Tab-separated table of C-alpha atoms in Angstrom:
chain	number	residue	atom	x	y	z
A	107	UNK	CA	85.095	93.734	94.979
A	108	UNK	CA	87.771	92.955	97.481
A	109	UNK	CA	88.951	94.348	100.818
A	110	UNK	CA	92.724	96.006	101.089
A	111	UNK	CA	94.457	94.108	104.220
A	112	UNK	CA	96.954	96.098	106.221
A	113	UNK	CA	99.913	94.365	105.164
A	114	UNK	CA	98.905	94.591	101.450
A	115	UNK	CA	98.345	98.654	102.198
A	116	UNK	CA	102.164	98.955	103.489
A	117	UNK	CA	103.559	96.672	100.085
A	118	UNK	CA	102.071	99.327	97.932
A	119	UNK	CA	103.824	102.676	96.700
A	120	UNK	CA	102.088	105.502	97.805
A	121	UNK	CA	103.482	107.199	94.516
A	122	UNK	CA	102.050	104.574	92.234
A	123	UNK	CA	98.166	104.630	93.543
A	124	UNK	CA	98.831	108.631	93.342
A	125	UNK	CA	100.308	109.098	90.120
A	126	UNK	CA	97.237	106.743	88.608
A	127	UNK	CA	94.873	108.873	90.499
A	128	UNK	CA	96.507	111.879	89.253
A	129	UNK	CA	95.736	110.387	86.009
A	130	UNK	CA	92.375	109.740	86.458
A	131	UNK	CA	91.541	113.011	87.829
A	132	UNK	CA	92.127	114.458	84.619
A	133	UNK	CA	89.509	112.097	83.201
A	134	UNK	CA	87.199	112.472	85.954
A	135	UNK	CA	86.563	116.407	84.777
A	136	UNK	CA	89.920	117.655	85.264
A	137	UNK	CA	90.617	118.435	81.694
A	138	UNK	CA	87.072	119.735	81.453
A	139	UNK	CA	87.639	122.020	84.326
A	140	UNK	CA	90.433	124.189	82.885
A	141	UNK	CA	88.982	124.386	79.621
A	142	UNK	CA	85.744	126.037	81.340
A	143	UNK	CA	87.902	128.368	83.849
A	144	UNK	CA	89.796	129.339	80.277
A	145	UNK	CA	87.004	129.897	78.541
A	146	UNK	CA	85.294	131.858	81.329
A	147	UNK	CA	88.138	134.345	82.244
A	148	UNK	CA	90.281	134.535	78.919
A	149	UNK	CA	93.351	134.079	81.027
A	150	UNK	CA	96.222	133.539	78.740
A	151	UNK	CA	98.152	130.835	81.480
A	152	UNK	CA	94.658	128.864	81.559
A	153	UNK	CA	94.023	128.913	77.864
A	154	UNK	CA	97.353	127.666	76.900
A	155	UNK	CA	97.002	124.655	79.709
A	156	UNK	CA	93.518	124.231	78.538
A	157	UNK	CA	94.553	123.549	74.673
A	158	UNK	CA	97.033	121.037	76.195
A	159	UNK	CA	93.747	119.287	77.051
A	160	UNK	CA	92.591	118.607	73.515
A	161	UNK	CA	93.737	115.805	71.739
A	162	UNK	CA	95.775	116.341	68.974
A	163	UNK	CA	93.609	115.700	65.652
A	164	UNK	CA	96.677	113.281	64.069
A	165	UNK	CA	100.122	114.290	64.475
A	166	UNK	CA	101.788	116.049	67.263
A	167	UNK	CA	101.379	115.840	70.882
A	168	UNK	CA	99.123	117.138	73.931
A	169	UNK	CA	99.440	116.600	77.225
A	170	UNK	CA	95.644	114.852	76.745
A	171	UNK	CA	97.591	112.570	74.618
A	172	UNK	CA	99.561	111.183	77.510
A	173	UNK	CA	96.730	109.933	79.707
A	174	UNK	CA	96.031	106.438	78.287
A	175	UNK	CA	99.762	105.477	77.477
A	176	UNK	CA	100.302	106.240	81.169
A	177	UNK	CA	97.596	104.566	83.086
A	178	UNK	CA	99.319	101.480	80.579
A	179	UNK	CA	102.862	102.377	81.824
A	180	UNK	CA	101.121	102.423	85.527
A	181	UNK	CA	99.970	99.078	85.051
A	182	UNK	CA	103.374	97.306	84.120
A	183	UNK	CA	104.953	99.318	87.057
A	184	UNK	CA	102.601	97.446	89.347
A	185	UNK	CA	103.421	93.866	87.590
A	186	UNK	CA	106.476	93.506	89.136
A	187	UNK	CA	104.674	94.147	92.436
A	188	UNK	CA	101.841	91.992	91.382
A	189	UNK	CA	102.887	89.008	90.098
A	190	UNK	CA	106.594	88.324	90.191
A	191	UNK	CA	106.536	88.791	94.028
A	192	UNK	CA	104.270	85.676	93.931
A	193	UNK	CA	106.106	83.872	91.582
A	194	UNK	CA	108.798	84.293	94.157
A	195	UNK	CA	106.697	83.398	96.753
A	196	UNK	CA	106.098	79.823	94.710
A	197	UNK	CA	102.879	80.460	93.580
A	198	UNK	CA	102.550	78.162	90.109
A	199	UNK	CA	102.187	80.297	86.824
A	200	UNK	CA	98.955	78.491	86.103
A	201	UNK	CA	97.250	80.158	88.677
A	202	UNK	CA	99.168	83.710	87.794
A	203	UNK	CA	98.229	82.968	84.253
A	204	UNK	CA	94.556	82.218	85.415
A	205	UNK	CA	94.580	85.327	86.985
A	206	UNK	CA	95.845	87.485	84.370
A	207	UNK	CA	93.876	85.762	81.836
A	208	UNK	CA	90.403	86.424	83.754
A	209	UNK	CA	92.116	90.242	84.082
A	210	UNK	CA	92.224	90.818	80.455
A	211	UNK	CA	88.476	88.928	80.110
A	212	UNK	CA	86.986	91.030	82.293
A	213	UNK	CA	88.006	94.288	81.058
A	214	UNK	CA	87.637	92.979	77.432
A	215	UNK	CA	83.460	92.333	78.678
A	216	UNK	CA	83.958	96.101	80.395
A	217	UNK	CA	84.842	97.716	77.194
A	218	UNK	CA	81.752	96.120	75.416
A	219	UNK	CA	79.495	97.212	78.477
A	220	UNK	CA	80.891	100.417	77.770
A	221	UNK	CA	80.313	100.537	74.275
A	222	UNK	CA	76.876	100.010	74.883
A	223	UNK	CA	76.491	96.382	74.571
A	224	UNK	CA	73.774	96.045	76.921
A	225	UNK	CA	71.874	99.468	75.736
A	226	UNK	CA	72.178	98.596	71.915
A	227	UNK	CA	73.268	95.389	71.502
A	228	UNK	CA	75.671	93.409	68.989
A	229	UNK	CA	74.521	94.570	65.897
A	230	UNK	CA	76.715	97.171	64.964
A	231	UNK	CA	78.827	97.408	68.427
A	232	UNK	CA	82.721	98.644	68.372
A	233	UNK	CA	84.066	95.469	70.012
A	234	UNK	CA	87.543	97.182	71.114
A	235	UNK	CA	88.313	99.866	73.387
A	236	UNK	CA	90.339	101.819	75.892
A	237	UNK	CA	89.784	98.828	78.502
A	238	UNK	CA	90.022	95.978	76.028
A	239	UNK	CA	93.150	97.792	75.082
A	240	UNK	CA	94.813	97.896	78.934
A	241	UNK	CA	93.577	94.149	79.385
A	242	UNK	CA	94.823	92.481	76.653
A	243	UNK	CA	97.988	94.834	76.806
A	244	UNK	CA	98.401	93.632	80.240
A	245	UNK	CA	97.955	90.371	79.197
A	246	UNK	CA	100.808	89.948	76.855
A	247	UNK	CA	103.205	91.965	79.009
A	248	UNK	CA	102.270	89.749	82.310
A	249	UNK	CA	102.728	86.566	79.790
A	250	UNK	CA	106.232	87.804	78.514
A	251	UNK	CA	107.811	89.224	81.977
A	252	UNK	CA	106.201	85.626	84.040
A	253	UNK	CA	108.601	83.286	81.307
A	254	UNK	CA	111.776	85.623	81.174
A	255	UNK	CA	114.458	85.450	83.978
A	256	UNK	CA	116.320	88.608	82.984
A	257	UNK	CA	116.017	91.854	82.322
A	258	UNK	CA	118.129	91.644	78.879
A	259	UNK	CA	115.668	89.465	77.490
A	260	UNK	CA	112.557	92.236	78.403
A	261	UNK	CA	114.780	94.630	76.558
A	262	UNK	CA	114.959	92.175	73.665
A	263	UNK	CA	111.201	91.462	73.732
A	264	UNK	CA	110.689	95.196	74.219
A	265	UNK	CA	112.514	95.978	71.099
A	266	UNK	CA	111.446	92.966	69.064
A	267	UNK	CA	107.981	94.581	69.616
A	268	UNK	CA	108.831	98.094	68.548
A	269	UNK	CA	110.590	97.436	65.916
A	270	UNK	CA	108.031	94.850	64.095
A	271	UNK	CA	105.752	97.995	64.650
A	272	UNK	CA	107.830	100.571	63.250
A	273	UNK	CA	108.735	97.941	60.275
A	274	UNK	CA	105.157	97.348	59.484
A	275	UNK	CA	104.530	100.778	59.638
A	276	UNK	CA	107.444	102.310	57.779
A	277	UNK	CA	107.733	99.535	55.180
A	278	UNK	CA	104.925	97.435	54.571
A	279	UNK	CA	103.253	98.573	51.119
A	280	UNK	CA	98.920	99.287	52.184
A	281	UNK	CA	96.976	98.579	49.226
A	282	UNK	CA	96.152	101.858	47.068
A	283	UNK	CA	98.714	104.245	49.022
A	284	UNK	CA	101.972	102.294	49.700
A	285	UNK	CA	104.542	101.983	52.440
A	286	UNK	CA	105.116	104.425	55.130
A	287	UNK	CA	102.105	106.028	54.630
A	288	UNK	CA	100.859	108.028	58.297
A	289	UNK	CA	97.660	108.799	57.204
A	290	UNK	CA	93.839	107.644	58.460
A	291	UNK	CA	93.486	106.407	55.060
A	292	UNK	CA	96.633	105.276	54.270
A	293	UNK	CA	98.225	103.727	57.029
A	294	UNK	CA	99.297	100.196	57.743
A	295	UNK	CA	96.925	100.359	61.333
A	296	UNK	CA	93.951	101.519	58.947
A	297	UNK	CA	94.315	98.404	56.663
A	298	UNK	CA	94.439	95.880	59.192
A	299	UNK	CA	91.110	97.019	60.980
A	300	UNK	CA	89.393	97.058	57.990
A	301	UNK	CA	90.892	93.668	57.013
A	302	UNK	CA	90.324	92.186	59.976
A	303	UNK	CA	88.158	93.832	63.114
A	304	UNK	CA	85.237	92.686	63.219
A	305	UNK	CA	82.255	95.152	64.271
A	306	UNK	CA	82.292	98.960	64.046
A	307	UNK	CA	85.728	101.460	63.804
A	308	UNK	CA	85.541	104.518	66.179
A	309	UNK	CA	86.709	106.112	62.808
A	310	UNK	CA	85.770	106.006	59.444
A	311	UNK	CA	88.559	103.725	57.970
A	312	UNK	CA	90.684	102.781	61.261
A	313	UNK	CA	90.191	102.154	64.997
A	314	UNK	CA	92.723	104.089	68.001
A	315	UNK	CA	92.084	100.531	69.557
A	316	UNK	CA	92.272	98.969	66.676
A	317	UNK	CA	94.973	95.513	66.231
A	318	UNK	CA	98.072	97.005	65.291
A	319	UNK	CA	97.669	99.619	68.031
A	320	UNK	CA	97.126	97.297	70.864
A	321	UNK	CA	100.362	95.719	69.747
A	322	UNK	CA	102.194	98.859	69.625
A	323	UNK	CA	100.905	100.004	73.008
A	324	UNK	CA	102.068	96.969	74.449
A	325	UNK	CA	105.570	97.981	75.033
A	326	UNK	CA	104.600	100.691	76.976
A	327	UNK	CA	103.300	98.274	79.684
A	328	UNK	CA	106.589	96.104	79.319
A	329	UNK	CA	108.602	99.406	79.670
A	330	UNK	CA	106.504	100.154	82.851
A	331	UNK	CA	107.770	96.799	84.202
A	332	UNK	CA	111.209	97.923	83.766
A	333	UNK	CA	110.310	101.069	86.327
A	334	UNK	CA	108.479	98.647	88.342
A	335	UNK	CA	111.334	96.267	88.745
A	336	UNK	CA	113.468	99.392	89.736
A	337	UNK	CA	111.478	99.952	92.319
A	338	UNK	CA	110.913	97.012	93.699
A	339	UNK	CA	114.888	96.476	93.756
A	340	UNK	CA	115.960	96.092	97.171
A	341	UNK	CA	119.392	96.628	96.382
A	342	UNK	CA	119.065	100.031	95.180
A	343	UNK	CA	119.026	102.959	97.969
A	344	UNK	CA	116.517	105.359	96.422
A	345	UNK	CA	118.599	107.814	95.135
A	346	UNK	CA	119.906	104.810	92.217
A	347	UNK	CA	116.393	104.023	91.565
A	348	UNK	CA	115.429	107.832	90.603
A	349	UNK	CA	118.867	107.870	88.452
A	350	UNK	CA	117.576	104.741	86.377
A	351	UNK	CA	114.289	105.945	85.819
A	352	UNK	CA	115.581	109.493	84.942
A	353	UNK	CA	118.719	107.888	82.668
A	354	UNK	CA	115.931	106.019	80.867
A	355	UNK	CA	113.456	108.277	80.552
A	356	UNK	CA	114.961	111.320	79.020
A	357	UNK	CA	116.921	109.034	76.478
A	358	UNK	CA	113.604	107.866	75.568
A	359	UNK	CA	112.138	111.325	74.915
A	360	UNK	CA	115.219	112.990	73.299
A	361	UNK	CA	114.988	109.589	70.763
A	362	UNK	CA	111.424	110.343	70.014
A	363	UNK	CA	112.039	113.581	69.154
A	364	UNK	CA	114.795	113.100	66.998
A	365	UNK	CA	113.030	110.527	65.255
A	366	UNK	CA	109.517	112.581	64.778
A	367	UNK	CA	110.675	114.518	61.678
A	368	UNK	CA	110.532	111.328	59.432
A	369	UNK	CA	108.523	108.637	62.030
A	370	UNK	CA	105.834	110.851	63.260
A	371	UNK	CA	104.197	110.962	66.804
A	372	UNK	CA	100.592	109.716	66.248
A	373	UNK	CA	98.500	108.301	69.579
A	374	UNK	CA	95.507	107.260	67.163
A	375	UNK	CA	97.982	104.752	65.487
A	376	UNK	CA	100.542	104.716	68.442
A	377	UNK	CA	103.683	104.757	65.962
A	378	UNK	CA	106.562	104.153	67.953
A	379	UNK	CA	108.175	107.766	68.876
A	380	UNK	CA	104.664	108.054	70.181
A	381	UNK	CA	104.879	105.052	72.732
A	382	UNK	CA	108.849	105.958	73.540
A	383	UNK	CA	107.819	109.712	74.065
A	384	UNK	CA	104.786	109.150	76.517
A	385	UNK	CA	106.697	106.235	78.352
A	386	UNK	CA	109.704	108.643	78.791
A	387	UNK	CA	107.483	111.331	80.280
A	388	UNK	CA	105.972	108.596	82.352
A	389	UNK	CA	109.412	107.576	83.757
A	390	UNK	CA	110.414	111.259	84.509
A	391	UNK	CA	106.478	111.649	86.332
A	392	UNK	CA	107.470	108.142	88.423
A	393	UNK	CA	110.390	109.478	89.447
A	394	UNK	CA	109.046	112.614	90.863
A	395	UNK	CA	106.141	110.899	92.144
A	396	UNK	CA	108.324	108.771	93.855
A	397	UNK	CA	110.864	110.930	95.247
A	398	UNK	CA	108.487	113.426	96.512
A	399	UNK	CA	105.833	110.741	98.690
A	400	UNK	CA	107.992	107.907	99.419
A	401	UNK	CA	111.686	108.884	99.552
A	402	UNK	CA	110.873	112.540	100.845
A	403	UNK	CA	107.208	111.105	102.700
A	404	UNK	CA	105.376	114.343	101.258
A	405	UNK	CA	102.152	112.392	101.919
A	406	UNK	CA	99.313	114.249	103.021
A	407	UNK	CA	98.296	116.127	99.519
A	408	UNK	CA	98.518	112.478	97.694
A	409	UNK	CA	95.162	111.737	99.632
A	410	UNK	CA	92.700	113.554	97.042
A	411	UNK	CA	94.726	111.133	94.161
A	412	UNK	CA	95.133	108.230	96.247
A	413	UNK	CA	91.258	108.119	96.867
A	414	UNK	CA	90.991	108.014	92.876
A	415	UNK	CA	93.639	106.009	91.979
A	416	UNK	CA	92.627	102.773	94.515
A	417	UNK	CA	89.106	102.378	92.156
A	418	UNK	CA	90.569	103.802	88.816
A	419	UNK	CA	88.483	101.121	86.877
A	420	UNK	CA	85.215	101.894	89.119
A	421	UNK	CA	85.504	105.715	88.250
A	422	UNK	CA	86.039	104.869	84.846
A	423	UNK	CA	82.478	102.746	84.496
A	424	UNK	CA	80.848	104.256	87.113
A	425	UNK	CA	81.191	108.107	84.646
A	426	UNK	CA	79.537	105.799	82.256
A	427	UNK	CA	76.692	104.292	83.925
A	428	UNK	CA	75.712	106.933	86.489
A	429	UNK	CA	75.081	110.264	85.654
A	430	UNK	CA	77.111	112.793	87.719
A	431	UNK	CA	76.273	115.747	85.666
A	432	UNK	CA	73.216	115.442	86.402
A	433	UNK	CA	73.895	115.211	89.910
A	434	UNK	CA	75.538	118.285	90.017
A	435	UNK	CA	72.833	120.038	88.127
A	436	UNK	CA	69.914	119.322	90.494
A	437	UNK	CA	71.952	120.617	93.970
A	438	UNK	CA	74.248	123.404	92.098
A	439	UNK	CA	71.954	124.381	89.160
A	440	UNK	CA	70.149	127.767	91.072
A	441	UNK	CA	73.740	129.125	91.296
A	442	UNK	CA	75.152	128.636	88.162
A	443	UNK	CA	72.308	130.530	86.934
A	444	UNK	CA	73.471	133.575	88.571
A	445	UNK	CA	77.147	133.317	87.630
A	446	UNK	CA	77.131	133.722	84.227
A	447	UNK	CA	80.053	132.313	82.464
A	448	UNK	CA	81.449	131.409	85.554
A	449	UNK	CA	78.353	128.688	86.081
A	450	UNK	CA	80.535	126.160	84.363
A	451	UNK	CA	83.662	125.999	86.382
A	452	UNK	CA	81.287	125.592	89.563
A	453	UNK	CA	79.086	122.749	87.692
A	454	UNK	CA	82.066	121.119	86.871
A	455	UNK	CA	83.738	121.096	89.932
A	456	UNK	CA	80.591	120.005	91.389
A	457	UNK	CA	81.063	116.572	89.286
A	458	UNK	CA	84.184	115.987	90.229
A	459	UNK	CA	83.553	116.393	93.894
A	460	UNK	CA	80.513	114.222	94.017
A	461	UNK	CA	82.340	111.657	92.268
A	462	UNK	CA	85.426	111.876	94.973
A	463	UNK	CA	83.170	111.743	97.873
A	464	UNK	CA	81.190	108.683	95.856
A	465	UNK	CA	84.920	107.065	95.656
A	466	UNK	CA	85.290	108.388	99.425
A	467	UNK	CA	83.115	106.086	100.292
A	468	UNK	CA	84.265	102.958	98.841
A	469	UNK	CA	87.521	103.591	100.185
A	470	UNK	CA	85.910	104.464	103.404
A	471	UNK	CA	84.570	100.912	103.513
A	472	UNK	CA	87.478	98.880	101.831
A	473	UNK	CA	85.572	98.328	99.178
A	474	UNK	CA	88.004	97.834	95.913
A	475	UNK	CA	87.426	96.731	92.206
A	476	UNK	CA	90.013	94.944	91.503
A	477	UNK	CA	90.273	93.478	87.763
């Protein structure tokens, strides 16, 4: 745990810690929340936002779908912020690379924690996950952006990246099925887990984690540095740094699109459209983010996220290890009972709010996990 001083509190972007707590709210029982107010009143607006909060079962896309590739495209925003300001500042890359290193370890041993590593052991444990996949995602983009000088060689490691994806997926013959296969059988993400990760698959025959996939996602974190570096750019008034994002963003979305119809968008292999639609979206959200609470200072609503995004990680674990239902249960149960299918909605907003006041308090007391 570590304290946030004053001076690092005025560094950071008020829109970045809120647009990662708006993030995390909708893992924190947002998602869960519309689905029960749809389900409860039949509303057509709420059942049409609740749907959006279903994953898609293979190919297509959901606004669910977007969460993960944009807490990764929040965390290369915030390398720029993180690291190359001290690189500036002469701090040696063996301590940066220390640092980063330790990063991706911990949230590696966080992943197995929360894969039940301590409850059932080794035996027959899924050794990847969502927080392996952010550290060692980091990882690689912190390595690549700490030993390049300029921004056209990010773009050509950015590219290099996709497009040994997109070959390997579009080209390289899988055993049994053949090339450009985009099914959980078939596909070039499926062979490679099985080949080679050790442990359990999440799936039958291929892992959403899995080795190909935490290649792929990769590039979303470098692209995240690009928006970072934007907005870190002191040369740019702010009006130039919403133009970049937006000029790079919706390029990025009208080329995933285009290319869907014969490269598919699929999060549980991250194909490429995938990762270039979900990092466009998460350029247009910085930019709004950004122009609303610090260009225009609309500040006072971004509390509620800001509370969640400053301990994303300790939300994360903490839904994991301490049971909040529960919670909500023993002081809310009696009234649920008497609402009907209404008892839902207030049970579930019930876990949300305990676990905002429980992050209340950590923020209260400076007290921040940071990986």
């Amino acid at each position: 745990m570590k304290t946030l001083t004053n001076q690092q509190s005025e560094d950071r972007l008020y829109s970045l810690d809120t647009l990662r707590g708006f993030d995390m709210f909708w893992i924190i029982g947002g998602g869960h929340l519309l689905i029960a107010l749809a389900e409860a009143t039949h509303w057509k607006w709420a059942e049409a936002l609740a749907e959006q909060m279903h994953h898609i079962s293979w190919e297509g896309f959901h606004f669910e779908d977007l969460i993960f590739p944009l807490f990764m495209f929040i965390s290369g925003v915030a390398i720029p912020f993180a690291l190359t300001s001290k690189l500036e500042k002469g701090v040696e890359k063996s301590v940066l690379y220390r640092k980063v290193f330790k990063r991706m370890v911990l949230l590696v041993l966080f992943g197995l924690a929360y894969n039940g590593a301590f409850k059932d052991g080794f035996s027959d444990i899924r050794y990847l996950s969502v927080l392996s996949q952010i550290g060692i995602g980091y990882f690689f983009a912190a390595i690549i952006i700490m030993n390049t000088q300029t921004v056209k060689a990010r773009i050509y490691w950015t590219i290099g990246i996709m497009a040994g994806i997109a070959g390997l997926q579009l080209f390289t013959p899988v055993p049994g099925f053949g090339a450009g296969v985009f099914t959980p059988e078939g596909s070039i993400n499926a062979w490679i887990d099985q080949q080679f990760l050790p442990g359990k698959l999440i799936y039958t025959t291929y892992d959403p984690e899995g080795i190909l996939a935490i290649i792929s996602a990769t590039s979303i974190t470098l692209l995240g540095s690009f928006a970072g570096f934007i907005l870190r750019n002191k040369t740019h008034n702010p009006t130039k740094k919403i133009q970049l994002l937006l000029y790079i963003g919706v390029p990025l979305i009208i080329i995933a699109l285009a290319i869907s119809p014969v490269y598919p968008i699929i999060k549980k292999i991250w194909t490429v459209p995938f990762n270039m639609l979900t990092a466009g979206i998460s350029f247009l959200l910085m930019a709004l983010f950004y122009y609303g609470i610090d260009v225009c200072k609309y500040r006072k609503w971004t509390f509620f996220f800001r509370v969640i995004g400053l301990n994303s990680i300790t939300i994360y674990m903490g839904g994991k290890i301490i049971d909040f239902w529960h919670t909500s249960e023993f002081a809310l149960g009696s009234i649920t009972q008497l609402l009907g299918n209404y008892g839902d909605i207030i049970l579930i907003t019930g876990v949300i709010t305990i676990k905002w006041l429980f992050l209340y308090y950590l923020f209260k007391n400076k007290i921040f996990l940071k990986v």
